[in-house]
Amino acid sequence: MNTTAAAPAPATRVLTWCLHLLIVGLLALAGGRAVADGRPHAAVVVAVAAVCALAYGAGPLVLRVRRSRRTAAGWVAAVGAAWMVLLVLSSDGVWVAFPLYFLQLHLLPRRSGLVAVGATALAAIVAFATHQGGFGAAMAIGPVLGAAVAVAVVWGYQALYREIEHRRRLIEELTATRADLARAQHTAGVLAERERLAREIHDTLAQGLSSIQLLLRATGRALPGRPDVAARHVEQARQAAVDNLAEARRFVAALTPPALDDTTLAGALERLCATAGARHRLTARFHLTGEAAPLPTAHEVALLRIAQSALANTVRHAHAGTAEVTLSYLGDHVAVDVTDNGIGFDPARLPDPDPESGGFGLAAMHARVRALGGTLTVESAPGHGTALAARLPVRRPEPAEPGARP
């Protein structure tokens, strides 16, 4: 028995009260029959039955037998001793043996409970035979059958209780696992959103601010000798700021980039090349190959951002004179290639990203294509320019079967 078990369930409390009432009722029956039959020791029988009832009531009310196995064993022994005295005085005490079986099996360890039940059944049989003045097989059937029923019921209940407790623990573990999974998913969602925000900021606001900075530096170099050039650079910086503001507003509203408004991806890339050529000392040309087809918005945004970031890197780091942007529709794939004739670099010796000097562009590009199941390749060498290729898979809608209903 688990003496430190939690509070019993409502069904257990009902069964416990039924056991209490059964024992008290049988003790009252033994005393009442002794008085009604006018037996010589009726008063003693009533007194012993009352003592047995008081000893039984002291357990749950005073001793708290469920808290200590030793206390429970002592209480069961005390109640059994009082019952033995009643059994010696009256044959009606035999009926009390049946609820005592349940008490012993419930409170004592399994082996001790079986011994106690066997001893109680034997005492009931011997006492009843003594009161009847002889022994018959029928006298043993009742106590033995009652003991067998009690053992089967209590052990079945204990097995059911263990199964219920096992399932309860499994449910608690499942609930805890679900809570952990929910927290992990929330954390993963937060990290994914943070990564997305970082990419968007890098490919929009950071690149725009970098372009404004380059234009203002060019303005400073043009002044005071070439005010017309300086004015043109200032106007381009102002336009870049306007574009950046539009990007920021769309970014906050989680909409598609303004460059994709009312145009296709090819049109947006062509406009990007024209803008880069107008603002910087770079000849940027756009090429389209393959048959253009509608793309998911996520693919268009990713390819546009990659091209923006690649051209920004060309302007800032490559010192290139020309850049080529090619959009290729390849059936089940779409690709954007950006090449330049700049100074190039060693892809194996890239500096670590730094908040001051940057270096997050390639990492953001890799994250974008990886999120869409694509690939990104970068080929470059010092003095030989750079070639960047982003390739994304495209799932084409399957043609409808002949005769199929729309």
PDB file of C-alpha atoms in Angstrom, residues 93-393:
ATOM      1  CA  GLY A  93     -19.352 -11.984  14.867  1.00  0.00           C
ATOM      2  CA  VAL A  94     -18.537 -14.289  11.938  1.00  0.00           C
ATOM      3  CA  TRP A  95     -20.248 -11.865   9.549  1.00  0.00           C
ATOM      4  CA  VAL A  96     -17.802  -9.093  10.447  1.00  0.00           C
ATOM      5  CA  ALA A  97     -15.002 -11.190   8.921  1.00  0.00           C
ATOM      6  CA  PHE A  98     -16.061 -10.214   5.386  1.00  0.00           C
ATOM      7  CA  PRO A  99     -15.469  -6.423   5.701  1.00  0.00           C
ATOM      8  CA  LEU A 100     -12.330  -7.161   7.729  1.00  0.00           C
ATOM      9  CA  TYR A 101     -10.909  -8.960   4.667  1.00  0.00           C
ATOM     10  CA  PHE A 102     -11.163  -5.755   2.639  1.00  0.00           C
ATOM     11  CA  LEU A 103      -9.652  -3.734   5.460  1.00  0.00           C
ATOM     12  CA  GLN A 104      -6.642  -6.029   5.768  1.00  0.00           C
ATOM     13  CA  LEU A 105      -6.033  -6.303   2.040  1.00  0.00           C
ATOM     14  CA  HIS A 106      -6.330  -2.556   1.571  1.00  0.00           C
ATOM     15  CA  LEU A 107      -4.045  -1.390   4.380  1.00  0.00           C
ATOM     16  CA  LEU A 108      -1.434  -4.162   4.675  1.00  0.00           C
ATOM     17  CA  PRO A 109       1.279  -5.169   2.181  1.00  0.00           C
ATOM     18  CA  ARG A 110       0.172  -7.907  -0.214  1.00  0.00           C
ATOM     19  CA  ARG A 111       1.866 -10.804   1.564  1.00  0.00           C
ATOM     20  CA  SER A 112       0.888  -9.636   5.040  1.00  0.00           C
ATOM     21  CA  GLY A 113      -2.649  -8.983   3.848  1.00  0.00           C
ATOM     22  CA  LEU A 114      -2.998 -12.535   2.503  1.00  0.00           C
ATOM     23  CA  VAL A 115      -1.740 -13.952   5.823  1.00  0.00           C
ATOM     24  CA  ALA A 116      -4.153 -11.778   7.775  1.00  0.00           C
ATOM     25  CA  VAL A 117      -7.088 -12.777   5.530  1.00  0.00           C
ATOM     26  CA  GLY A 118      -6.212 -16.458   5.921  1.00  0.00           C
ATOM     27  CA  ALA A 119      -5.963 -16.124   9.696  1.00  0.00           C
ATOM     28  CA  THR A 120      -9.268 -14.255   9.869  1.00  0.00           C
ATOM     29  CA  ALA A 121     -11.026 -16.889   7.737  1.00  0.00           C
ATOM     30  CA  LEU A 122      -9.588 -19.680   9.876  1.00  0.00           C
ATOM     31  CA  ALA A 123     -10.650 -17.934  13.093  1.00  0.00           C
ATOM     32  CA  ALA A 124     -14.161 -17.434  11.721  1.00  0.00           C
ATOM     33  CA  ILE A 125     -14.460 -21.100  10.732  1.00  0.00           C
ATOM     34  CA  VAL A 126     -13.143 -22.408  14.069  1.00  0.00           C
ATOM     35  CA  ALA A 127     -15.273 -20.032  16.140  1.00  0.00           C
ATOM     36  CA  PHE A 128     -18.452 -20.786  14.205  1.00  0.00           C
ATOM     37  CA  ALA A 129     -17.826 -24.537  14.467  1.00  0.00           C
ATOM     38  CA  THR A 130     -17.262 -24.163  18.194  1.00  0.00           C
ATOM     39  CA  HIS A 131     -20.506 -22.243  18.662  1.00  0.00           C
ATOM     40  CA  GLN A 132     -22.367 -24.848  16.611  1.00  0.00           C
ATOM     41  CA  GLY A 133     -20.801 -27.716  18.504  1.00  0.00           C
ATOM     42  CA  GLY A 134     -19.372 -29.442  15.454  1.00  0.00           C
ATOM     43  CA  PHE A 135     -17.666 -28.871  12.087  1.00  0.00           C
ATOM     44  CA  GLY A 136     -19.152 -29.259   8.634  1.00  0.00           C
ATOM     45  CA  ALA A 137     -17.876 -28.431   5.157  1.00  0.00           C
ATOM     46  CA  ALA A 138     -20.643 -25.860   4.751  1.00  0.00           C
ATOM     47  CA  MET A 139     -19.194 -23.924   7.681  1.00  0.00           C
ATOM     48  CA  ALA A 140     -15.948 -23.348   5.752  1.00  0.00           C
ATOM     49  CA  ILE A 141     -17.542 -22.414   2.444  1.00  0.00           C
ATOM     50  CA  GLY A 142     -18.835 -19.021   3.559  1.00  0.00           C
ATOM     51  CA  PRO A 143     -15.608 -17.588   5.087  1.00  0.00           C
ATOM     52  CA  VAL A 144     -13.395 -19.112   2.393  1.00  0.00           C
ATOM     53  CA  LEU A 145     -15.605 -17.921  -0.447  1.00  0.00           C
ATOM     54  CA  GLY A 146     -15.840 -14.479   1.132  1.00  0.00           C
ATOM     55  CA  ALA A 147     -12.048 -14.332   1.448  1.00  0.00           C
ATOM     56  CA  ALA A 148     -11.605 -15.357  -2.202  1.00  0.00           C
ATOM     57  CA  VAL A 149     -14.090 -12.715  -3.356  1.00  0.00           C
ATOM     58  CA  ALA A 150     -12.393 -10.048  -1.252  1.00  0.00           C
ATOM     59  CA  VAL A 151      -8.940 -10.939  -2.610  1.00  0.00           C
ATOM     60  CA  ALA A 152     -10.186 -10.883  -6.206  1.00  0.00           C
ATOM     61  CA  VAL A 153     -12.013  -7.571  -5.776  1.00  0.00           C
ATOM     62  CA  VAL A 154      -9.189  -5.795  -3.950  1.00  0.00           C
ATOM     63  CA  TRP A 155      -6.442  -7.040  -6.242  1.00  0.00           C
ATOM     64  CA  GLY A 156      -8.536  -6.200  -9.293  1.00  0.00           C
ATOM     65  CA  TYR A 157      -9.174  -2.733  -7.920  1.00  0.00           C
ATOM     66  CA  GLN A 158      -5.476  -2.232  -7.185  1.00  0.00           C
ATOM     67  CA  ALA A 159      -4.529  -3.331 -10.706  1.00  0.00           C
ATOM     68  CA  LEU A 160      -7.113  -0.949 -12.151  1.00  0.00           C
ATOM     69  CA  TYR A 161      -5.841   1.827  -9.901  1.00  0.00           C
ATOM     70  CA  ARG A 162      -2.253   1.229 -11.034  1.00  0.00           C
ATOM     71  CA  GLU A 163      -3.371   1.336 -14.669  1.00  0.00           C
ATOM     72  CA  ILE A 164      -5.255   4.579 -14.060  1.00  0.00           C
ATOM     73  CA  GLU A 165      -2.240   6.084 -12.317  1.00  0.00           C
ATOM     74  CA  HIS A 166       0.013   4.977 -15.167  1.00  0.00           C
ATOM     75  CA  ARG A 167      -2.269   6.618 -17.697  1.00  0.00           C
ATOM     76  CA  ARG A 168      -2.534   9.723 -15.571  1.00  0.00           C
ATOM     77  CA  ARG A 169       1.256  10.012 -15.494  1.00  0.00           C
ATOM     78  CA  LEU A 170       1.391   9.450 -19.250  1.00  0.00           C
ATOM     79  CA  ILE A 171      -1.172  12.206 -19.764  1.00  0.00           C
ATOM     80  CA  GLU A 172       0.809  14.540 -17.510  1.00  0.00           C
ATOM     81  CA  GLU A 173       3.993  13.723 -19.436  1.00  0.00           C
ATOM     82  CA  LEU A 174       2.175  14.256 -22.732  1.00  0.00           C
ATOM     83  CA  THR A 175       0.808  17.570 -21.495  1.00  0.00           C
ATOM     84  CA  ALA A 176       4.268  18.639 -20.356  1.00  0.00           C
ATOM     85  CA  THR A 177       5.754  17.517 -23.678  1.00  0.00           C
ATOM     86  CA  ARG A 178       3.131  19.480 -25.582  1.00  0.00           C
ATOM     87  CA  ALA A 179       3.873  22.526 -23.458  1.00  0.00           C
ATOM     88  CA  ASP A 180       7.600  22.116 -24.143  1.00  0.00           C
ATOM     89  CA  LEU A 181       6.865  21.665 -27.844  1.00  0.00           C
ATOM     90  CA  ALA A 182       4.679  24.776 -27.870  1.00  0.00           C
ATOM     91  CA  ARG A 183       7.443  26.755 -26.177  1.00  0.00           C
ATOM     92  CA  ALA A 184      10.011  25.388 -28.634  1.00  0.00           C
ATOM     93  CA  GLN A 185       7.778  26.229 -31.588  1.00  0.00           C
ATOM     94  CA  HIS A 186       7.214  29.705 -30.186  1.00  0.00           C
ATOM     95  CA  THR A 187      10.949  30.193 -29.742  1.00  0.00           C
ATOM     96  CA  ALA A 188      11.606  28.870 -33.245  1.00  0.00           C
ATOM     97  CA  GLY A 189       8.949  31.202 -34.610  1.00  0.00           C
ATOM     98  CA  VAL A 190      10.478  34.156 -32.804  1.00  0.00           C
ATOM     99  CA  LEU A 191      13.946  33.285 -34.111  1.00  0.00           C
ATOM    100  CA  ALA A 192      12.623  32.757 -37.647  1.00  0.00           C
ATOM    101  CA  GLU A 193      10.814  36.090 -37.559  1.00  0.00           C
ATOM    102  CA  ARG A 194      13.909  37.771 -36.166  1.00  0.00           C
ATOM    103  CA  GLU A 195      15.979  36.276 -38.979  1.00  0.00           C
ATOM    104  CA  ARG A 196      13.403  37.407 -41.533  1.00  0.00           C
ATOM    105  CA  LEU A 197      13.417  40.932 -40.111  1.00  0.00           C
ATOM    106  CA  ALA A 198      17.210  40.989 -40.201  1.00  0.00           C
ATOM    107  CA  ARG A 199      17.215  39.945 -43.858  1.00  0.00           C
ATOM    108  CA  GLU A 200      14.585  42.502 -44.804  1.00  0.00           C
ATOM    109  CA  ILE A 201      16.374  45.311 -42.975  1.00  0.00           C
ATOM    110  CA  HIS A 202      19.691  44.371 -44.544  1.00  0.00           C
ATOM    111  CA  ASP A 203      18.298  44.089 -48.076  1.00  0.00           C
ATOM    112  CA  THR A 204      16.152  47.239 -47.907  1.00  0.00           C
ATOM    113  CA  LEU A 205      16.949  49.888 -45.330  1.00  0.00           C
ATOM    114  CA  ALA A 206      20.640  49.089 -44.883  1.00  0.00           C
ATOM    115  CA  GLN A 207      21.304  48.943 -48.622  1.00  0.00           C
ATOM    116  CA  GLY A 208      19.331  52.137 -49.183  1.00  0.00           C
ATOM    117  CA  LEU A 209      21.190  53.990 -46.458  1.00  0.00           C
ATOM    118  CA  SER A 210      24.479  52.734 -47.895  1.00  0.00           C
ATOM    119  CA  SER A 211      23.476  54.092 -51.316  1.00  0.00           C
ATOM    120  CA  ILE A 212      22.560  57.447 -49.788  1.00  0.00           C
ATOM    121  CA  GLN A 213      25.917  57.543 -48.031  1.00  0.00           C
ATOM    122  CA  LEU A 214      27.784  56.877 -51.277  1.00  0.00           C
ATOM    123  CA  LEU A 215      25.770  59.563 -53.091  1.00  0.00           C
ATOM    124  CA  LEU A 216      26.455  62.138 -50.384  1.00  0.00           C
ATOM    125  CA  ARG A 217      30.148  61.340 -50.487  1.00  0.00           C
ATOM    126  CA  ALA A 218      30.072  61.896 -54.245  1.00  0.00           C
ATOM    127  CA  THR A 219      28.279  65.183 -53.592  1.00  0.00           C
ATOM    128  CA  GLY A 220      31.050  66.243 -51.220  1.00  0.00           C
ATOM    129  CA  ARG A 221      33.696  65.445 -53.818  1.00  0.00           C
ATOM    130  CA  ALA A 222      31.805  67.420 -56.508  1.00  0.00           C
ATOM    131  CA  LEU A 223      31.569  70.571 -54.395  1.00  0.00           C
ATOM    132  CA  PRO A 224      32.360  73.372 -54.874  1.00  0.00           C
ATOM    133  CA  GLY A 225      33.730  72.958 -58.377  1.00  0.00           C
ATOM    134  CA  ARG A 226      30.810  71.065 -59.993  1.00  0.00           C
ATOM    135  CA  PRO A 227      27.566  72.184 -58.399  1.00  0.00           C
ATOM    136  CA  ASP A 228      25.424  70.640 -61.163  1.00  0.00           C
ATOM    137  CA  VAL A 229      26.907  67.189 -60.473  1.00  0.00           C
ATOM    138  CA  ALA A 230      26.478  67.744 -56.752  1.00  0.00           C
ATOM    139  CA  ALA A 231      22.836  68.715 -57.255  1.00  0.00           C
ATOM    140  CA  ARG A 232      22.238  65.572 -59.289  1.00  0.00           C
ATOM    141  CA  HIS A 233      23.748  63.434 -56.551  1.00  0.00           C
ATOM    142  CA  VAL A 234      21.619  65.167 -53.937  1.00  0.00           C
ATOM    143  CA  GLU A 235      18.485  64.550 -55.986  1.00  0.00           C
ATOM    144  CA  GLN A 236      19.437  60.892 -56.366  1.00  0.00           C
ATOM    145  CA  ALA A 237      20.045  60.640 -52.620  1.00  0.00           C
ATOM    146  CA  ARG A 238      16.645  62.234 -51.998  1.00  0.00           C
ATOM    147  CA  GLN A 239      15.008  59.716 -54.330  1.00  0.00           C
ATOM    148  CA  ALA A 240      16.835  56.887 -52.577  1.00  0.00           C
ATOM    149  CA  ALA A 241      15.495  58.194 -49.271  1.00  0.00           C
ATOM    150  CA  VAL A 242      11.967  58.263 -50.724  1.00  0.00           C
ATOM    151  CA  ASP A 243      12.357  54.704 -51.963  1.00  0.00           C
ATOM    152  CA  ASN A 244      13.724  53.654 -48.589  1.00  0.00           C
ATOM    153  CA  LEU A 245      10.781  55.244 -46.817  1.00  0.00           C
ATOM    154  CA  ALA A 246       8.380  53.356 -49.073  1.00  0.00           C
ATOM    155  CA  GLU A 247      10.239  50.132 -48.355  1.00  0.00           C
ATOM    156  CA  ALA A 248      10.071  50.827 -44.619  1.00  0.00           C
ATOM    157  CA  ARG A 249       6.319  51.456 -44.752  1.00  0.00           C
ATOM    158  CA  ARG A 250       5.703  48.292 -46.763  1.00  0.00           C
ATOM    159  CA  PHE A 251       8.049  46.466 -44.443  1.00  0.00           C
ATOM    160  CA  VAL A 252       6.027  47.526 -41.385  1.00  0.00           C
ATOM    161  CA  ALA A 253       2.786  46.580 -43.137  1.00  0.00           C
ATOM    162  CA  ALA A 254       4.294  43.195 -44.235  1.00  0.00           C
ATOM    163  CA  LEU A 255       3.399  43.816 -47.879  1.00  0.00           C
ATOM    164  CA  THR A 256       5.289  42.992 -51.053  1.00  0.00           C
ATOM    165  CA  PRO A 257       8.143  45.320 -52.038  1.00  0.00           C
ATOM    166  CA  PRO A 258       7.125  48.531 -53.853  1.00  0.00           C
ATOM    167  CA  ALA A 259       9.349  47.494 -56.763  1.00  0.00           C
ATOM    168  CA  LEU A 260       6.921  44.649 -57.500  1.00  0.00           C
ATOM    169  CA  ASP A 261       3.829  46.865 -57.504  1.00  0.00           C
ATOM    170  CA  ASP A 262       2.049  46.785 -60.859  1.00  0.00           C
ATOM    171  CA  THR A 263       4.939  45.034 -62.560  1.00  0.00           C
ATOM    172  CA  THR A 264       6.559  41.650 -63.024  1.00  0.00           C
ATOM    173  CA  LEU A 265       9.781  40.370 -61.527  1.00  0.00           C
ATOM    174  CA  ALA A 266      11.520  41.015 -64.843  1.00  0.00           C
ATOM    175  CA  GLY A 267      10.292  44.603 -64.837  1.00  0.00           C
ATOM    176  CA  ALA A 268      11.414  45.109 -61.250  1.00  0.00           C
ATOM    177  CA  LEU A 269      14.911  43.765 -62.019  1.00  0.00           C
ATOM    178  CA  GLU A 270      15.170  45.927 -65.121  1.00  0.00           C
ATOM    179  CA  ARG A 271      14.200  48.970 -63.085  1.00  0.00           C
ATOM    180  CA  LEU A 272      16.742  47.976 -60.440  1.00  0.00           C
ATOM    181  CA  CYS A 273      19.516  47.917 -63.030  1.00  0.00           C
ATOM    182  CA  ALA A 274      18.444  51.306 -64.384  1.00  0.00           C
ATOM    183  CA  THR A 275      18.381  52.830 -60.905  1.00  0.00           C
ATOM    184  CA  ALA A 276      21.792  51.403 -59.998  1.00  0.00           C
ATOM    185  CA  GLY A 277      23.281  52.739 -63.245  1.00  0.00           C
ATOM    186  CA  ALA A 278      21.770  56.187 -62.693  1.00  0.00           C
ATOM    187  CA  ARG A 279      22.948  56.550 -59.116  1.00  0.00           C
ATOM    188  CA  HIS A 280      26.410  55.044 -59.313  1.00  0.00           C
ATOM    189  CA  ARG A 281      29.337  54.723 -61.710  1.00  0.00           C
ATOM    190  CA  LEU A 282      28.151  51.372 -62.915  1.00  0.00           C
ATOM    191  CA  THR A 283      26.681  50.095 -66.150  1.00  0.00           C
ATOM    192  CA  ALA A 284      24.081  47.560 -65.090  1.00  0.00           C
ATOM    193  CA  ARG A 285      22.283  45.582 -67.778  1.00  0.00           C
ATOM    194  CA  PHE A 286      19.329  43.240 -67.450  1.00  0.00           C
ATOM    195  CA  HIS A 287      18.689  40.089 -69.494  1.00  0.00           C
ATOM    196  CA  LEU A 288      15.690  37.778 -69.613  1.00  0.00           C
ATOM    197  CA  THR A 289      15.911  34.210 -70.880  1.00  0.00           C
ATOM    198  CA  GLY A 290      13.233  31.576 -71.143  1.00  0.00           C
ATOM    199  CA  GLU A 291       9.483  31.922 -71.231  1.00  0.00           C
ATOM    200  CA  ALA A 292       8.272  34.103 -68.376  1.00  0.00           C
ATOM    201  CA  ALA A 293       5.744  32.444 -66.083  1.00  0.00           C
ATOM    202  CA  PRO A 294       3.935  33.501 -62.911  1.00  0.00           C
ATOM    203  CA  LEU A 295       5.895  32.849 -59.735  1.00  0.00           C
ATOM    204  CA  PRO A 296       4.858  32.633 -56.088  1.00  0.00           C
ATOM    205  CA  THR A 297       5.201  35.953 -54.308  1.00  0.00           C
ATOM    206  CA  ALA A 298       7.807  34.499 -51.954  1.00  0.00           C
ATOM    207  CA  HIS A 299       9.997  33.517 -54.921  1.00  0.00           C
ATOM    208  CA  GLU A 300       9.701  36.950 -56.539  1.00  0.00           C
ATOM    209  CA  VAL A 301      10.531  38.755 -53.297  1.00  0.00           C
ATOM    210  CA  ALA A 302      13.507  36.479 -52.590  1.00  0.00           C
ATOM    211  CA  LEU A 303      15.007  36.851 -56.085  1.00  0.00           C
ATOM    212  CA  LEU A 304      14.481  40.624 -56.087  1.00  0.00           C
ATOM    213  CA  ARG A 305      16.110  40.978 -52.666  1.00  0.00           C
ATOM    214  CA  ILE A 306      19.051  38.813 -53.721  1.00  0.00           C
ATOM    215  CA  ALA A 307      19.588  40.907 -56.831  1.00  0.00           C
ATOM    216  CA  GLN A 308      19.343  44.125 -54.791  1.00  0.00           C
ATOM    217  CA  SER A 309      21.874  42.852 -52.281  1.00  0.00           C
ATOM    218  CA  ALA A 310      24.233  41.567 -54.976  1.00  0.00           C
ATOM    219  CA  LEU A 311      24.200  44.899 -56.868  1.00  0.00           C
ATOM    220  CA  ALA A 312      24.698  46.790 -53.618  1.00  0.00           C
ATOM    221  CA  ASN A 313      27.758  44.657 -52.880  1.00  0.00           C
ATOM    222  CA  THR A 314      29.006  45.334 -56.411  1.00  0.00           C
ATOM    223  CA  VAL A 315      28.690  49.085 -55.868  1.00  0.00           C
ATOM    224  CA  ARG A 316      30.249  49.089 -52.406  1.00  0.00           C
ATOM    225  CA  HIS A 317      33.037  46.539 -52.705  1.00  0.00           C
ATOM    226  CA  ALA A 318      33.703  45.382 -56.280  1.00  0.00           C
ATOM    227  CA  HIS A 319      34.691  48.736 -57.904  1.00  0.00           C
ATOM    228  CA  ALA A 320      33.178  47.270 -61.063  1.00  0.00           C
ATOM    229  CA  GLY A 321      32.416  49.122 -64.278  1.00  0.00           C
ATOM    230  CA  THR A 322      29.697  46.761 -65.525  1.00  0.00           C
ATOM    231  CA  ALA A 323      27.249  44.329 -63.994  1.00  0.00           C
ATOM    232  CA  GLU A 324      24.925  41.869 -65.682  1.00  0.00           C
ATOM    233  CA  VAL A 325      21.653  40.698 -64.106  1.00  0.00           C
ATOM    234  CA  THR A 326      19.991  37.730 -65.814  1.00  0.00           C
ATOM    235  CA  LEU A 327      16.583  36.270 -64.972  1.00  0.00           C
ATOM    236  CA  SER A 328      16.195  32.745 -66.370  1.00  0.00           C
ATOM    237  CA  TYR A 329      13.046  30.641 -66.503  1.00  0.00           C
ATOM    238  CA  LEU A 330      14.226  27.042 -66.700  1.00  0.00           C
ATOM    239  CA  GLY A 331      11.010  25.036 -66.643  1.00  0.00           C
ATOM    240  CA  ASP A 332      10.858  23.680 -63.125  1.00  0.00           C
ATOM    241  CA  HIS A 333      13.410  26.213 -61.848  1.00  0.00           C
ATOM    242  CA  VAL A 334      13.909  29.958 -61.956  1.00  0.00           C
ATOM    243  CA  ALA A 335      17.311  31.591 -61.519  1.00  0.00           C
ATOM    244  CA  VAL A 336      18.842  35.014 -61.088  1.00  0.00           C
ATOM    245  CA  ASP A 337      22.502  35.484 -62.038  1.00  0.00           C
ATOM    246  CA  VAL A 338      24.475  38.618 -61.142  1.00  0.00           C
ATOM    247  CA  THR A 339      27.963  39.022 -62.581  1.00  0.00           C
ATOM    248  CA  ASP A 340      30.416  41.916 -62.533  1.00  0.00           C
ATOM    249  CA  ASN A 341      33.928  42.742 -63.748  1.00  0.00           C
ATOM    250  CA  GLY A 342      35.116  44.021 -60.384  1.00  0.00           C
ATOM    251  CA  ILE A 343      38.136  43.213 -58.287  1.00  0.00           C
ATOM    252  CA  GLY A 344      36.668  39.957 -57.019  1.00  0.00           C
ATOM    253  CA  PHE A 345      37.443  38.235 -53.733  1.00  0.00           C
ATOM    254  CA  ASP A 346      38.286  34.864 -52.240  1.00  0.00           C
ATOM    255  CA  PRO A 347      35.020  33.174 -51.143  1.00  0.00           C
ATOM    256  CA  ALA A 348      36.958  30.955 -48.742  1.00  0.00           C
ATOM    257  CA  ARG A 349      38.378  33.948 -46.869  1.00  0.00           C
ATOM    258  CA  LEU A 350      35.322  36.053 -46.207  1.00  0.00           C
ATOM    259  CA  PRO A 351      35.515  38.190 -43.072  1.00  0.00           C
ATOM    260  CA  ASP A 352      33.105  37.434 -40.243  1.00  0.00           C
ATOM    261  CA  PRO A 353      29.933  39.554 -40.236  1.00  0.00           C
ATOM    262  CA  ASP A 354      30.393  42.661 -38.136  1.00  0.00           C
ATOM    263  CA  PRO A 355      27.809  45.311 -37.114  1.00  0.00           C
ATOM    264  CA  GLU A 356      30.247  48.069 -38.065  1.00  0.00           C
ATOM    265  CA  SER A 357      31.573  46.825 -41.388  1.00  0.00           C
ATOM    266  CA  GLY A 358      28.658  44.604 -42.465  1.00  0.00           C
ATOM    267  CA  GLY A 359      29.205  41.253 -44.122  1.00  0.00           C
ATOM    268  CA  PHE A 360      25.684  39.904 -43.599  1.00  0.00           C
ATOM    269  CA  GLY A 361      24.660  39.977 -47.284  1.00  0.00           C
ATOM    270  CA  LEU A 362      25.746  36.504 -48.395  1.00  0.00           C
ATOM    271  CA  ALA A 363      24.409  34.927 -45.213  1.00  0.00           C
ATOM    272  CA  ALA A 364      21.028  36.570 -45.824  1.00  0.00           C
ATOM    273  CA  MET A 365      21.008  35.348 -49.440  1.00  0.00           C
ATOM    274  CA  HIS A 366      21.793  31.794 -48.378  1.00  0.00           C
ATOM    275  CA  ALA A 367      18.995  31.932 -45.797  1.00  0.00           C
ATOM    276  CA  ARG A 368      16.487  33.145 -48.379  1.00  0.00           C
ATOM    277  CA  VAL A 369      17.180  30.423 -50.949  1.00  0.00           C
ATOM    278  CA  ARG A 370      17.436  27.732 -48.284  1.00  0.00           C
ATOM    279  CA  ALA A 371      13.991  28.678 -46.948  1.00  0.00           C
ATOM    280  CA  LEU A 372      12.541  28.077 -50.435  1.00  0.00           C
ATOM    281  CA  GLY A 373      14.463  24.887 -51.144  1.00  0.00           C
ATOM    282  CA  GLY A 374      16.896  26.508 -53.598  1.00  0.00           C
ATOM    283  CA  THR A 375      20.627  26.859 -53.994  1.00  0.00           C
ATOM    284  CA  LEU A 376      23.032  29.782 -54.063  1.00  0.00           C
ATOM    285  CA  THR A 377      26.474  29.602 -55.659  1.00  0.00           C
ATOM    286  CA  VAL A 378      29.164  32.277 -55.615  1.00  0.00           C
ATOM    287  CA  GLU A 379      32.198  32.134 -57.892  1.00  0.00           C
ATOM    288  CA  SER A 380      34.934  34.719 -57.580  1.00  0.00           C
ATOM    289  CA  ALA A 381      38.668  35.175 -57.442  1.00  0.00           C
ATOM    290  CA  PRO A 382      40.832  38.225 -56.750  1.00  0.00           C
ATOM    291  CA  GLY A 383      41.103  40.258 -59.942  1.00  0.00           C
ATOM    292  CA  HIS A 384      38.566  38.205 -61.904  1.00  0.00           C
ATOM    293  CA  GLY A 385      35.157  39.597 -60.940  1.00  0.00           C
ATOM    294  CA  THR A 386      32.272  37.809 -59.273  1.00  0.00           C
ATOM    295  CA  ALA A 387      29.398  35.591 -60.447  1.00  0.00           C
ATOM    296  CA  LEU A 388      26.455  34.870 -58.171  1.00  0.00           C
ATOM    297  CA  ALA A 389      23.612  32.493 -59.063  1.00  0.00           C
ATOM    298  CA  ALA A 390      20.412  31.931 -57.083  1.00  0.00           C
ATOM    299  CA  ARG A 391      18.276  29.014 -58.240  1.00  0.00           C
ATOM    300  CA  LEU A 392      14.800  28.220 -56.873  1.00  0.00           C
ATOM    301  CA  PRO A 393      12.500  25.290 -57.669  1.00  0.00           C
TER     302      PRO A 393
END
